[in-house]
Amino acid sequence: MKKTHKDLIAEANGLIETVPVDGAIARLSDPDTVFVDLRDRRELEREGRIPGAYHCPRGMLEFWIDPTSPYHKPVFAEGKSYLFYCASAWRSALATRTAMEMGLAPVAHLEGGFSAWKAAGGPVERLVKKDAAG
């Protein structure tokens, strides 16, 4: 193995902006900042999310950012600031680097992820779990 996941995360963290939790909480009411939750839907249902966060599963990020993709989401073409997060800031570090390399700007990620957000007393929005029918 040439690089481990830890190597990739460390490389990403050396290139991207990391926003401390208190700075992120301060940006929550900023209409020009989009919080992007990269976690799996089951994680959102189990743990909640940052209020108003846009859910983008990590596996779809590149497709949703790229305006030439048939899966493109307009939220990524709004010219806002994007603050990515996951549970512990691993996926978000990699995602932020990828988004930056694709030309999405400005982008950053949440230091410590959603776990740190909750530990700092950041507000949490609960989701209603969807049943099999919906």
Coordinates of C-alpha atoms in Angstrom, one line a residue, residues 45-134:
E45 CA -31.5 9.9 11.3
R46 CA -29.6 8.5 14.3
E47 CA -27.6 11.6 15.3
G48 CA -29.4 14.6 13.8
R49 CA -27.7 17.3 11.8
I50 CA -26.6 20.9 11.9
P51 CA -29.8 22.9 11.4
G52 CA -30.4 23.7 7.7
A53 CA -27.5 21.7 6.5
Y54 CA -27.7 20.4 2.9
H55 CA -27.3 16.6 2.7
C56 CA -24.9 15.3 0.1
P57 CA -23.8 11.7 0.6
R58 CA -20.0 11.5 0.2
G59 CA -20.3 9.1 -2.7
M60 CA -22.3 11.6 -4.8
L61 CA -20.2 14.7 -4.1
E62 CA -18.2 14.9 -7.4
F63 CA -21.3 14.3 -9.5
W64 CA -23.4 16.8 -7.6
I65 CA -20.7 19.5 -7.8
D66 CA -19.9 19.1 -11.5
P67 CA -22.3 21.3 -13.7
T68 CA -21.7 19.0 -16.6
S69 CA -22.9 15.9 -14.7
P70 CA -26.5 14.7 -15.2
Y71 CA -26.6 14.6 -11.3
H72 CA -25.5 18.2 -10.8
K73 CA -27.3 20.0 -7.9
P74 CA -27.9 23.7 -8.3
V75 CA -26.9 24.4 -4.7
F76 CA -23.3 23.9 -5.7
A77 CA -23.6 26.7 -8.3
E78 CA -24.9 29.4 -6.0
G79 CA -21.5 31.1 -5.5
K80 CA -21.7 30.7 -1.7
S81 CA -19.2 29.5 0.8
Y82 CA -19.4 25.7 1.5
L83 CA -18.6 24.2 4.9
F84 CA -18.4 20.4 4.7
Y85 CA -18.7 18.1 7.7
C86 CA -19.0 14.4 8.5
A87 CA -18.9 12.5 11.8
S88 CA -15.2 13.0 12.7
A89 CA -13.7 15.2 10.0
W90 CA -12.1 12.4 7.9
R91 CA -14.5 12.2 5.0
S92 CA -15.0 16.0 5.1
A93 CA -11.2 16.6 4.8
L94 CA -11.1 14.4 1.7
A95 CA -14.3 15.9 0.3
T96 CA -13.1 19.4 0.8
R97 CA -9.9 18.7 -1.0
T98 CA -11.8 17.1 -3.9
A99 CA -14.2 20.0 -4.0
M100 CA -11.4 22.5 -4.0
E101 CA -9.6 20.6 -6.8
M102 CA -12.8 20.7 -8.8
G103 CA -12.9 24.5 -8.5
L104 CA -15.7 24.9 -5.9
A105 CA -14.7 27.9 -3.8
P106 CA -14.6 28.9 -1.1
V107 CA -14.7 25.6 0.7
A108 CA -13.6 24.5 4.1
H109 CA -14.4 21.7 6.6
L110 CA -15.5 21.5 10.2
E111 CA -12.7 20.7 12.7
G112 CA -13.7 17.5 14.6
G113 CA -16.8 17.0 12.5
F114 CA -20.3 16.6 13.9
S115 CA -19.0 14.9 17.0
A116 CA -17.1 18.1 18.0
W117 CA -20.1 20.2 17.0
K118 CA -22.4 18.3 19.4
A119 CA -19.7 18.3 22.2
A120 CA -19.4 22.1 21.9
G121 CA -23.2 22.4 22.3
G122 CA -23.9 23.4 18.7
P123 CA -27.6 23.2 17.8
V124 CA -28.8 19.9 16.4
E125 CA -31.9 19.4 14.2
R126 CA -33.5 16.0 14.5
L127 CA -34.8 14.2 11.4
V128 CA -37.8 12.1 11.1
K129 CA -36.8 8.6 10.1
K130 CA -38.4 7.6 6.8
D131 CA -40.3 4.3 6.7
A132 CA -40.1 1.8 3.9
A133 CA -42.9 3.6 2.0
G134 CA -41.4 7.0 2.0

